[in-house]
Amino acid sequence: MSIGIETLEFQAEARQLLQLMVHSIYSNKDIFLRELLSNASDALDKLRLESLRNKELEVDTSDLHIDVEIDQERRTLIVRDNGIGMSRDEVVQLIGTIAKSGTAELVQRLKESKDAVASQDLIGQFGVGFYSTFMVADNVTLLTRRAAESGGTRWESDGSGTYTIESVNDAPQGTQVTLHLKPADDEDHLFDYTELWKIREIVKRYSDFIAWPIKMETESEDDEGNTTRDIETLNSMKALWARPRDEVNDDEYHEFYKHISHDWTDPLEIVHMRAEGTFEFEALLFVPSRAPFDLFMRGARRGVQLYVKRVFIMDDCEALMPEYLRFIRGVVDAQDLSLNISREILQQDRQIQLMRRRLVKKVLSTVKEMMTSNVDRYHTFWNEFGRAIKEGLVNDVENQKAILDISTFASTHDTEQATTLQQYVGRMRDGQQDIYYLTGESRSMVENSPHMEAFRDKGFEVLLLTDPVDEVWVGGVNEYEGKRLQSIAKGQVDLDTADEKSDSEPEREQQKQDFAALLSWMATTLEKDVKEVRLSSRLTTSPACIVGDEYDITPTLANIYRAMGQDVPHIKRILELNPHHPLVSGLQKAHEQRKEDPALAETAELVYGMALLAEGGELSDPSRFTRLLADRLTRTL
């Protein structure tokens, strides 16, 4: 009996994605069955977990399994589980829409992609496996009932843009997906998915490790022509993490990764570890080959799956993996935890903290090994996850040195290859005590900064830090292997050797005397913007630059804090002048001759404004600056 049939439209992005699926953007159509079996396995895990936590839940968990059923005459394929099931609202939310920001971007990129492999990679980033059923089916029907609820829900669609949904009273607990298959088409490599051998092949290749039995009714004929029916279990149900590393091939690892991550691409690296002693656990972790689309979105999926003695306990266990390693996927199976442990208890559990420490160290050491064993693979890793990894420099002081060891940075040493800090230290000049760096919005902006001039002329290497997180972590990392990290836009800079200092000392003393009056006057004139005006030793071609005191936060970092809602007071900085530049020397002479000329104050404003713009800063009054500059240019004509 059915109640309340409704016809609804898919969310706009889901509708477009369905059309792309219907027209077979992905070449390996076998994947649809893996996705359905993976969803069924998740539903069984959730039911067993719910039964452990909620003793009042009256459900039978003695025979949890997945059924696959084929009918060649009707050309149907059914995947059925007796797991947690879904309510009507959950069906609409999970199937009728794609409740993930970024879906519109996915659809656009899929439309633009001409490459089947590239399309596969894109799909894998967004986890939309259920929709893959429309690659092989003209019509899909879903029948489901949530555990402990009396009524069920039937959902049906042909993938054209609408679906029907109705409440039913006779649905069994769990979820059943029925595919009405398209005609077999050998030319399109669309195998007949009503063939037993084909189902066996797909399960063996993609889903053999699923912990629940995948059952199917089979027929066999004896020598006398008698037909017998039997229930065959298609998968071995062997937990990969419990098997020795040399007994598992890469294909098995890759398919297991796709099962737990809902990614369609192979992982970049496999981390298989076993901890023995007073506290035993096994872990099978994976580094994805590309960053998920929501890596930097609030509320993104984070953490690995937690098992206790092969029993699934929790998905996305955040307590086992720090936030900067949120992209790591995998399974951790502990031997001595309670089956009824909660997320709140996990945060304080000493055993969990010990596991976390060992897992983090193993992941970081694996990346370090990658740096020498497979440089191309490491570069892929850093390009995808480097920004996230550097967050650990702020949040994980215990592993700060290990994170620095696996980090690479753009540098003036090489325009193509990034450098490690260890390589930088190995190239440091005799007598150099600091690791120099400069932060900014882009490489070109940093390279062209006035602060770089003396360092470039004297051949000192500078790290070019352009990720937003760089502004944060450099304030918390004081040194590396005894060498201080020093911003070239802060404090005093003196790059001269002892001999050069001796030779230039008389000239410097004379400059201080010659420019003393100008510096004092400019500090007064610009007092609302700067706290000091001084001569610079870091400029060679620019007239001026703006620097901070040693422990001042940068304007960019101040803006980041303000964007986070924090109140940051205005910080005055220091204006440095290049005494060898014609504009500065001319201003000095003009100041000696006509101190009271209002035009001199306007010139001082222009010098400050140019210095601010040169470092990528923002003028407080752009219209005034433009007007003053236009007036000065007019006078030169």
mmCIF file of C-alpha atoms in Angstrom, residues 133-394:
data_model
loop_
_atom_site.group_PDB
_atom_site.id
_atom_site.type_symbol
_atom_site.label_atom_id
_atom_site.label_comp_id
_atom_site.label_asym_id
_atom_site.label_seq_id
_atom_site.Cartn_x
_atom_site.Cartn_y
_atom_site.Cartn_z
ATOM 1 C CA THR A 133 23.625 3.959 -11.638
ATOM 2 C CA PHE A 134 22.181 6.011 -14.499
ATOM 3 C CA MET A 135 25.146 5.067 -16.674
ATOM 4 C CA VAL A 136 23.708 1.546 -16.954
ATOM 5 C CA ALA A 137 20.008 1.922 -16.091
ATOM 6 C CA ASP A 138 17.017 3.543 -17.793
ATOM 7 C CA ASN A 139 15.172 3.626 -14.507
ATOM 8 C CA VAL A 140 16.191 3.316 -10.854
ATOM 9 C CA THR A 141 13.854 2.452 -7.970
ATOM 10 C CA LEU A 142 14.843 2.754 -4.318
ATOM 11 C CA LEU A 143 12.764 1.173 -1.545
ATOM 12 C CA THR A 144 13.833 1.854 2.033
ATOM 13 C CA ARG A 145 12.677 1.798 5.647
ATOM 14 C CA ARG A 146 14.645 3.205 8.529
ATOM 15 C CA ALA A 147 15.265 0.870 11.456
ATOM 16 C CA ALA A 148 12.615 1.122 14.202
ATOM 17 C CA GLU A 149 10.225 3.097 11.958
ATOM 18 C CA SER A 150 6.936 1.557 10.812
ATOM 19 C CA GLY A 151 6.639 3.104 7.359
ATOM 20 C CA GLY A 152 8.935 3.085 4.361
ATOM 21 C CA THR A 153 9.640 5.182 1.269
ATOM 22 C CA ARG A 154 9.790 4.395 -2.443
ATOM 23 C CA TRP A 155 11.865 6.673 -4.717
ATOM 24 C CA GLU A 156 12.007 6.320 -8.497
ATOM 25 C CA SER A 157 13.572 8.226 -11.407
ATOM 26 C CA ASP A 158 14.644 7.793 -15.003
ATOM 27 C CA GLY A 159 17.336 10.435 -14.604
ATOM 28 C CA SER A 160 15.531 12.968 -16.778
ATOM 29 C CA GLY A 161 15.280 15.655 -14.125
ATOM 30 C CA THR A 162 12.405 14.585 -11.888
ATOM 31 C CA TYR A 163 11.734 11.809 -9.411
ATOM 32 C CA THR A 164 8.709 10.407 -7.650
ATOM 33 C CA ILE A 165 8.574 9.684 -3.959
ATOM 34 C CA GLU A 166 5.853 7.982 -1.943
ATOM 35 C CA SER A 167 5.305 6.529 1.498
ATOM 36 C CA VAL A 168 4.691 2.775 1.686
ATOM 37 C CA ASN A 169 3.671 0.486 4.511
ATOM 38 C CA ASP A 170 5.154 -2.805 3.336
ATOM 39 C CA ALA A 171 8.860 -1.964 2.965
ATOM 40 C CA PRO A 172 11.354 -4.225 4.741
ATOM 41 C CA GLN A 173 14.003 -2.701 6.988
ATOM 42 C CA GLY A 174 17.029 -1.483 5.056
ATOM 43 C CA THR A 175 17.422 -0.317 1.463
ATOM 44 C CA GLN A 176 16.779 -1.989 -1.871
ATOM 45 C CA VAL A 177 17.949 -0.435 -5.140
ATOM 46 C CA THR A 178 16.459 -1.862 -8.334
ATOM 47 C CA LEU A 179 18.073 -1.023 -11.672
ATOM 48 C CA HIS A 180 16.106 -1.467 -14.882
ATOM 49 C CA LEU A 181 19.116 -1.985 -17.124
ATOM 50 C CA LYS A 182 19.701 -0.494 -20.536
ATOM 51 C CA PRO A 183 19.967 -2.961 -23.446
ATOM 52 C CA ALA A 184 23.321 -4.720 -23.616
ATOM 53 C CA ASP A 185 25.632 -3.005 -26.099
ATOM 54 C CA ASP A 186 28.900 -4.804 -26.858
ATOM 55 C CA GLU A 187 30.137 -1.994 -29.078
ATOM 56 C CA ASP A 188 29.917 0.363 -26.140
ATOM 57 C CA HIS A 189 31.608 -2.204 -23.897
ATOM 58 C CA LEU A 190 28.461 -2.301 -21.793
ATOM 59 C CA PHE A 191 28.584 -5.854 -20.529
ATOM 60 C CA ASP A 192 25.388 -7.615 -19.601
ATOM 61 C CA TYR A 193 25.049 -7.000 -15.891
ATOM 62 C CA THR A 194 22.520 -9.816 -15.601
ATOM 63 C CA GLU A 195 25.309 -12.349 -16.132
ATOM 64 C CA LEU A 196 26.452 -14.151 -12.976
ATOM 65 C CA TRP A 197 30.085 -14.254 -14.107
ATOM 66 C CA LYS A 198 30.099 -10.493 -14.538
ATOM 67 C CA ILE A 199 28.709 -9.859 -11.058
ATOM 68 C CA ARG A 200 31.263 -12.252 -9.560
ATOM 69 C CA GLU A 201 34.065 -10.470 -11.416
ATOM 70 C CA ILE A 202 33.035 -6.994 -10.233
ATOM 71 C CA VAL A 203 32.604 -8.058 -6.600
ATOM 72 C CA LYS A 204 35.941 -9.842 -6.574
ATOM 73 C CA ARG A 205 37.750 -6.885 -8.110
ATOM 74 C CA TYR A 206 36.182 -4.017 -6.210
ATOM 75 C CA SER A 207 34.388 -5.277 -3.090
ATOM 76 C CA ASP A 208 36.030 -8.509 -1.933
ATOM 77 C CA PHE A 209 37.161 -6.971 1.379
ATOM 78 C CA ILE A 210 33.728 -5.665 2.470
ATOM 79 C CA ALA A 211 33.181 -6.958 5.992
ATOM 80 C CA TRP A 212 29.594 -8.097 5.350
ATOM 81 C CA PRO A 213 28.650 -11.119 3.223
ATOM 82 C CA ILE A 214 27.532 -10.236 -0.297
ATOM 83 C CA LYS A 215 25.116 -13.033 -1.160
ATOM 84 C CA MET A 216 23.574 -14.141 -4.428
ATOM 85 C CA GLU A 217 21.346 -17.017 -5.447
ATOM 86 C CA THR A 218 23.004 -19.243 -8.050
ATOM 87 C CA GLU A 219 21.948 -22.237 -10.082
ATOM 88 C CA SER A 220 23.956 -25.362 -10.894
ATOM 89 C CA GLU A 221 23.172 -28.458 -12.911
ATOM 90 C CA ASP A 222 24.373 -31.966 -12.074
ATOM 91 C CA ASP A 223 25.301 -34.725 -14.529
ATOM 92 C CA GLU A 224 21.710 -35.893 -14.659
ATOM 93 C CA GLY A 225 20.393 -32.503 -15.661
ATOM 94 C CA ASN A 226 18.882 -31.638 -12.297
ATOM 95 C CA THR A 227 18.996 -27.966 -11.370
ATOM 96 C CA THR A 228 19.797 -26.960 -7.817
ATOM 97 C CA ARG A 229 19.710 -23.522 -6.272
ATOM 98 C CA ASP A 230 22.197 -22.321 -3.725
ATOM 99 C CA ILE A 231 23.126 -19.110 -1.914
ATOM 100 C CA GLU A 232 26.692 -18.125 -2.761
ATOM 101 C CA THR A 233 28.800 -15.619 -0.830
ATOM 102 C CA LEU A 234 30.704 -13.634 -3.431
ATOM 103 C CA ASN A 235 33.287 -11.897 -1.231
ATOM 104 C CA SER A 236 35.976 -13.186 1.126
ATOM 105 C CA MET A 237 35.240 -10.560 3.860
ATOM 106 C CA LYS A 238 38.914 -10.457 4.879
ATOM 107 C CA ALA A 239 39.920 -7.203 6.598
ATOM 108 C CA LEU A 240 42.865 -5.844 4.614
ATOM 109 C CA TRP A 241 44.412 -4.104 7.594
ATOM 110 C CA ALA A 242 44.618 -7.426 9.445
ATOM 111 C CA ARG A 243 46.511 -9.160 6.652
ATOM 112 C CA PRO A 244 50.313 -8.987 6.303
ATOM 113 C CA ARG A 245 51.535 -6.316 3.880
ATOM 114 C CA ASP A 246 53.109 -8.862 1.539
ATOM 115 C CA GLU A 247 49.818 -10.741 1.192
ATOM 116 C CA VAL A 248 47.912 -7.763 -0.215
ATOM 117 C CA ASN A 249 48.533 -6.381 -3.692
ATOM 118 C CA ASP A 250 48.202 -2.728 -4.665
ATOM 119 C CA ASP A 251 44.965 -3.307 -6.568
ATOM 120 C CA GLU A 252 43.306 -4.604 -3.400
ATOM 121 C CA TYR A 253 44.565 -1.608 -1.431
ATOM 122 C CA HIS A 254 43.354 0.780 -4.112
ATOM 123 C CA GLU A 255 39.859 -0.678 -4.191
ATOM 124 C CA PHE A 256 39.629 -0.630 -0.410
ATOM 125 C CA TYR A 257 40.639 3.039 -0.432
ATOM 126 C CA LYS A 258 37.919 3.828 -2.976
ATOM 127 C CA HIS A 259 35.416 1.961 -0.825
ATOM 128 C CA ILE A 260 36.075 3.951 2.350
ATOM 129 C CA SER A 261 36.755 7.318 0.705
ATOM 130 C CA HIS A 262 34.199 7.245 -2.123
ATOM 131 C CA ASP A 263 36.994 8.563 -4.303
ATOM 132 C CA TRP A 264 37.280 7.182 -7.832
ATOM 133 C CA THR A 265 41.028 7.638 -8.169
ATOM 134 C CA ASP A 266 43.896 5.546 -6.796
ATOM 135 C CA PRO A 267 45.595 6.810 -3.617
ATOM 136 C CA LEU A 268 48.992 8.460 -3.799
ATOM 137 C CA GLU A 269 50.502 6.546 -0.880
ATOM 138 C CA ILE A 270 49.619 3.591 1.364
ATOM 139 C CA VAL A 271 50.527 3.510 5.066
ATOM 140 C CA HIS A 272 50.077 0.070 6.666
ATOM 141 C CA MET A 273 51.184 -0.229 10.287
ATOM 142 C CA ARG A 274 50.770 -2.521 13.267
ATOM 143 C CA ALA A 275 51.482 -1.425 16.849
ATOM 144 C CA GLU A 276 52.177 -4.075 19.459
ATOM 145 C CA GLY A 277 52.954 -4.001 23.144
ATOM 146 C CA THR A 278 50.903 -2.653 26.026
ATOM 147 C CA PHE A 279 48.419 -1.090 23.607
ATOM 148 C CA GLU A 280 47.797 -2.823 20.300
ATOM 149 C CA PHE A 281 46.201 -1.461 17.164
ATOM 150 C CA GLU A 282 46.365 -1.844 13.402
ATOM 151 C CA ALA A 283 46.046 0.967 10.894
ATOM 152 C CA LEU A 284 45.660 1.181 7.147
ATOM 153 C CA LEU A 285 45.916 4.786 6.016
ATOM 154 C CA PHE A 286 45.912 6.408 2.589
ATOM 155 C CA VAL A 287 47.190 9.687 1.191
ATOM 156 C CA PRO A 288 44.826 10.709 -1.652
ATOM 157 C CA SER A 289 46.281 11.601 -5.018
ATOM 158 C CA ARG A 290 44.412 14.918 -5.095
ATOM 159 C CA ALA A 291 42.883 17.264 -2.566
ATOM 160 C CA PRO A 292 39.126 16.967 -2.013
ATOM 161 C CA PHE A 293 37.200 19.974 -3.255
ATOM 162 C CA ASP A 294 36.177 20.909 0.303
ATOM 163 C CA LEU A 295 39.644 20.684 1.874
ATOM 164 C CA PHE A 296 39.489 24.314 3.030
ATOM 165 C CA MET A 297 35.745 24.520 3.631
ATOM 166 C CA ARG A 298 34.265 24.723 7.092
ATOM 167 C CA GLY A 299 32.541 21.485 8.052
ATOM 168 C CA ALA A 300 34.498 19.366 5.572
ATOM 169 C CA ARG A 301 34.823 15.658 6.262
ATOM 170 C CA ARG A 302 37.745 14.903 8.535
ATOM 171 C CA GLY A 303 39.270 11.857 10.191
ATOM 172 C CA VAL A 304 39.592 8.113 9.714
ATOM 173 C CA GLN A 305 37.287 5.216 10.528
ATOM 174 C CA LEU A 306 37.611 3.660 13.975
ATOM 175 C CA TYR A 307 37.083 -0.060 14.589
ATOM 176 C CA VAL A 308 37.423 -2.025 17.805
ATOM 177 C CA LYS A 309 38.290 -5.698 17.271
ATOM 178 C CA ARG A 310 36.905 -5.556 13.700
ATOM 179 C CA VAL A 311 33.657 -3.895 14.846
ATOM 180 C CA PHE A 312 32.928 -0.557 13.176
ATOM 181 C CA ILE A 313 32.622 2.152 15.827
ATOM 182 C CA MET A 314 32.849 5.536 14.169
ATOM 183 C CA ASP A 315 33.263 7.222 10.798
ATOM 184 C CA ASP A 316 35.422 10.364 10.528
ATOM 185 C CA CYS A 317 37.026 9.947 13.964
ATOM 186 C CA GLU A 318 38.542 13.410 14.402
ATOM 187 C CA ALA A 319 40.332 12.458 17.627
ATOM 188 C CA LEU A 320 42.715 10.165 15.713
ATOM 189 C CA MET A 321 44.020 12.700 13.225
ATOM 190 C CA PRO A 322 44.859 16.415 13.637
ATOM 191 C CA GLU A 323 43.085 18.952 11.480
ATOM 192 C CA TYR A 324 46.095 19.636 9.266
ATOM 193 C CA LEU A 325 46.014 15.943 8.230
ATOM 194 C CA ARG A 326 42.257 16.008 7.623
ATOM 195 C CA PHE A 327 42.720 14.652 4.088
ATOM 196 C CA ILE A 328 44.100 11.314 5.347
ATOM 197 C CA ARG A 329 41.656 8.439 4.842
ATOM 198 C CA GLY A 330 41.763 4.956 6.280
ATOM 199 C CA VAL A 331 40.952 2.599 9.114
ATOM 200 C CA VAL A 332 42.310 2.242 12.648
ATOM 201 C CA ASP A 333 41.405 -0.968 14.502
ATOM 202 C CA ALA A 334 42.087 -0.920 18.267
ATOM 203 C CA GLN A 335 42.085 -3.933 20.545
ATOM 204 C CA ASP A 336 41.367 -2.457 23.977
ATOM 205 C CA LEU A 337 38.724 0.239 23.569
ATOM 206 C CA SER A 338 35.093 0.061 24.647
ATOM 207 C CA LEU A 339 32.554 -0.718 21.945
ATOM 208 C CA ASN A 340 30.363 2.026 23.354
ATOM 209 C CA ILE A 341 32.922 4.840 23.307
ATOM 210 C CA SER A 342 31.646 8.312 22.338
ATOM 211 C CA ARG A 343 33.236 11.234 20.501
ATOM 212 C CA GLU A 344 33.384 13.213 23.754
ATOM 213 C CA ILE A 345 35.178 10.414 25.598
ATOM 214 C CA LEU A 346 37.600 9.954 22.691
ATOM 215 C CA GLN A 347 38.915 13.489 23.058
ATOM 216 C CA GLN A 348 40.152 12.667 26.599
ATOM 217 C CA ASP A 349 41.062 9.005 26.211
ATOM 218 C CA ARG A 350 44.765 8.414 26.885
ATOM 219 C CA GLN A 351 44.971 5.428 24.548
ATOM 220 C CA ILE A 352 43.450 7.438 21.727
ATOM 221 C CA GLN A 353 46.006 10.186 22.291
ATOM 222 C CA LEU A 354 48.851 7.663 22.150
ATOM 223 C CA MET A 355 47.445 6.193 18.934
ATOM 224 C CA ARG A 356 47.115 9.660 17.441
ATOM 225 C CA ARG A 357 50.752 10.514 18.232
ATOM 226 C CA ARG A 358 52.011 7.339 16.564
ATOM 227 C CA LEU A 359 49.748 7.742 13.530
ATOM 228 C CA VAL A 360 50.862 11.344 12.974
ATOM 229 C CA LYS A 361 54.541 10.458 13.249
ATOM 230 C CA LYS A 362 54.046 7.578 10.806
ATOM 231 C CA VAL A 363 52.306 9.781 8.233
ATOM 232 C CA LEU A 364 54.977 12.486 8.478
ATOM 233 C CA SER A 365 57.823 9.960 8.232
ATOM 234 C CA THR A 366 56.144 8.400 5.196
ATOM 235 C CA VAL A 367 56.070 11.782 3.457
ATOM 236 C CA LYS A 368 59.726 12.333 4.350
ATOM 237 C CA GLU A 369 60.632 8.985 2.787
ATOM 238 C CA MET A 370 58.662 10.009 -0.293
ATOM 239 C CA MET A 371 60.874 13.091 -0.684
ATOM 240 C CA THR A 372 63.877 10.893 -1.467
ATOM 241 C CA SER A 373 62.314 7.726 -2.880
ATOM 242 C CA ASN A 374 59.877 9.336 -5.324
ATOM 243 C CA VAL A 375 60.387 13.056 -5.888
ATOM 244 C CA ASP A 376 57.576 13.370 -8.458
ATOM 245 C CA ARG A 377 55.117 11.767 -6.056
ATOM 246 C CA TYR A 378 56.236 14.111 -3.291
ATOM 247 C CA HIS A 379 55.752 17.139 -5.543
ATOM 248 C CA THR A 380 52.213 15.948 -6.261
ATOM 249 C CA PHE A 381 51.608 15.584 -2.543
ATOM 250 C CA TRP A 382 52.934 19.039 -1.692
ATOM 251 C CA ASN A 383 51.073 20.780 -4.505
ATOM 252 C CA GLU A 384 47.802 19.233 -3.302
ATOM 253 C CA PHE A 385 48.219 19.339 0.469
ATOM 254 C CA GLY A 386 51.106 21.691 1.311
ATOM 255 C CA ARG A 387 48.847 24.530 2.445
ATOM 256 C CA ALA A 388 47.042 22.219 4.866
ATOM 257 C CA ILE A 389 50.278 20.678 6.152
ATOM 258 C CA LYS A 390 51.682 24.111 7.053
ATOM 259 C CA GLU A 391 48.724 24.644 9.387
ATOM 260 C CA GLY A 392 50.432 22.083 11.615
ATOM 261 C CA LEU A 393 53.337 24.479 12.157
ATOM 262 C CA VAL A 394 50.895 26.562 14.192
#
